[in-house]
Tab-separated table of C-alpha atoms in Angstrom:
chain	number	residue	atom	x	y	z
H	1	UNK	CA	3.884	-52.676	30.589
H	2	UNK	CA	2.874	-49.317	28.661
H	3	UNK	CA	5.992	-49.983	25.983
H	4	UNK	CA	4.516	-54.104	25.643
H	5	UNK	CA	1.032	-52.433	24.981
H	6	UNK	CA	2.516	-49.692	22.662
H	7	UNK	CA	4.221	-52.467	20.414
H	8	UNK	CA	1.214	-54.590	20.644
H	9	UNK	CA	-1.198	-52.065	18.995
H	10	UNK	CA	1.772	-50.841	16.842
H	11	UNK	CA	2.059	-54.491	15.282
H	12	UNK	CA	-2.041	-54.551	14.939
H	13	UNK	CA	-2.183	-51.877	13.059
H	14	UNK	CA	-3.726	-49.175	15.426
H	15	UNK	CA	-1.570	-46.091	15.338
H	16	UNK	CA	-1.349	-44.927	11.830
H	17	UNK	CA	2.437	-43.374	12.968
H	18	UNK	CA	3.662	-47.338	13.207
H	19	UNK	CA	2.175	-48.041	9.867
H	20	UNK	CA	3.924	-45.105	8.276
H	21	UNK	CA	7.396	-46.333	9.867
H	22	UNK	CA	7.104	-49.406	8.537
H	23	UNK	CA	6.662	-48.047	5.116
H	24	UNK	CA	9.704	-46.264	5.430
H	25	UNK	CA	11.765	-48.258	6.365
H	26	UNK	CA	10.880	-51.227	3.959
H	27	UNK	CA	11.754	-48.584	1.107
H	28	UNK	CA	15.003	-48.232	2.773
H	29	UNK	CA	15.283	-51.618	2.481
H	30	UNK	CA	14.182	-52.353	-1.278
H	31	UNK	CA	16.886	-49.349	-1.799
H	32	UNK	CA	19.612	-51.049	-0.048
H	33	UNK	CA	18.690	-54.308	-1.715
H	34	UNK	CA	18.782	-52.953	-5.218
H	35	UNK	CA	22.239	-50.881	-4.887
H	36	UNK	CA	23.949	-54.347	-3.531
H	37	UNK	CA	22.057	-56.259	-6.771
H	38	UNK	CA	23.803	-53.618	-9.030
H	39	UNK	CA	27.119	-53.985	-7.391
H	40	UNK	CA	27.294	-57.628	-8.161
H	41	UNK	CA	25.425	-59.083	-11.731
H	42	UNK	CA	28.726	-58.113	-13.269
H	43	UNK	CA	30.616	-60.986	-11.664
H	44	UNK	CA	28.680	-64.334	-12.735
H	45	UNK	CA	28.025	-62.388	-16.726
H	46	UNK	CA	32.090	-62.092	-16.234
H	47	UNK	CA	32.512	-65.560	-15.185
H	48	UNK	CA	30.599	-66.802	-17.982
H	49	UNK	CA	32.624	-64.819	-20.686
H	50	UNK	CA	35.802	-66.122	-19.403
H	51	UNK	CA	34.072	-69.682	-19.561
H	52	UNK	CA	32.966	-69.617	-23.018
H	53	UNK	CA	36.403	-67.913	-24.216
H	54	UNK	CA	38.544	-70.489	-22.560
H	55	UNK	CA	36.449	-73.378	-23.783
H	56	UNK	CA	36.569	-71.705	-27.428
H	57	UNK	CA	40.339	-71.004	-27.150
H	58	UNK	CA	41.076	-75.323	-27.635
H	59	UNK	CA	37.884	-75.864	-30.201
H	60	UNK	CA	39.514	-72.724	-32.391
H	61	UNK	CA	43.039	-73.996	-32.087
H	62	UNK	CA	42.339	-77.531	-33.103
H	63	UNK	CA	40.037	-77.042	-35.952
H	64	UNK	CA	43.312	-74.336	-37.199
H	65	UNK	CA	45.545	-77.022	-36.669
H	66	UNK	CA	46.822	-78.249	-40.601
């Protein structure tokens, strides 16, 4: 009953030491967030390159044609 009373305040607001976890570990989690964003714009700018090229590749080759 103590612990369900504990969390209870904890998730009001009352114990400063619950506030201060909380703001920890959301930073943690904007870090994490951030590093896995930075892992992966690469891949969709990469797709689109390869899109343009290969629909540039025909346009070039028939307007070279003679």
């Amino acid at each position: 009953m103590a612990v369900a009373r504990a969390g209870i305040d904890c998730h009001l607001g009352r114990y400063p030491a619950c506030e201060q976890d909380t703001g920890k570990k959301l930073v943690d989690h904007e870090a994490r967030i951030r590093g896995l964003e930075r892992g992966r714009w690469p891949l969709p700018s990469l797709a689109l390159i390869i899109s343009a090229l290969a629909l540039m590749i025909p346009v070039v080759s028939t307007l070279t044609k003679k």
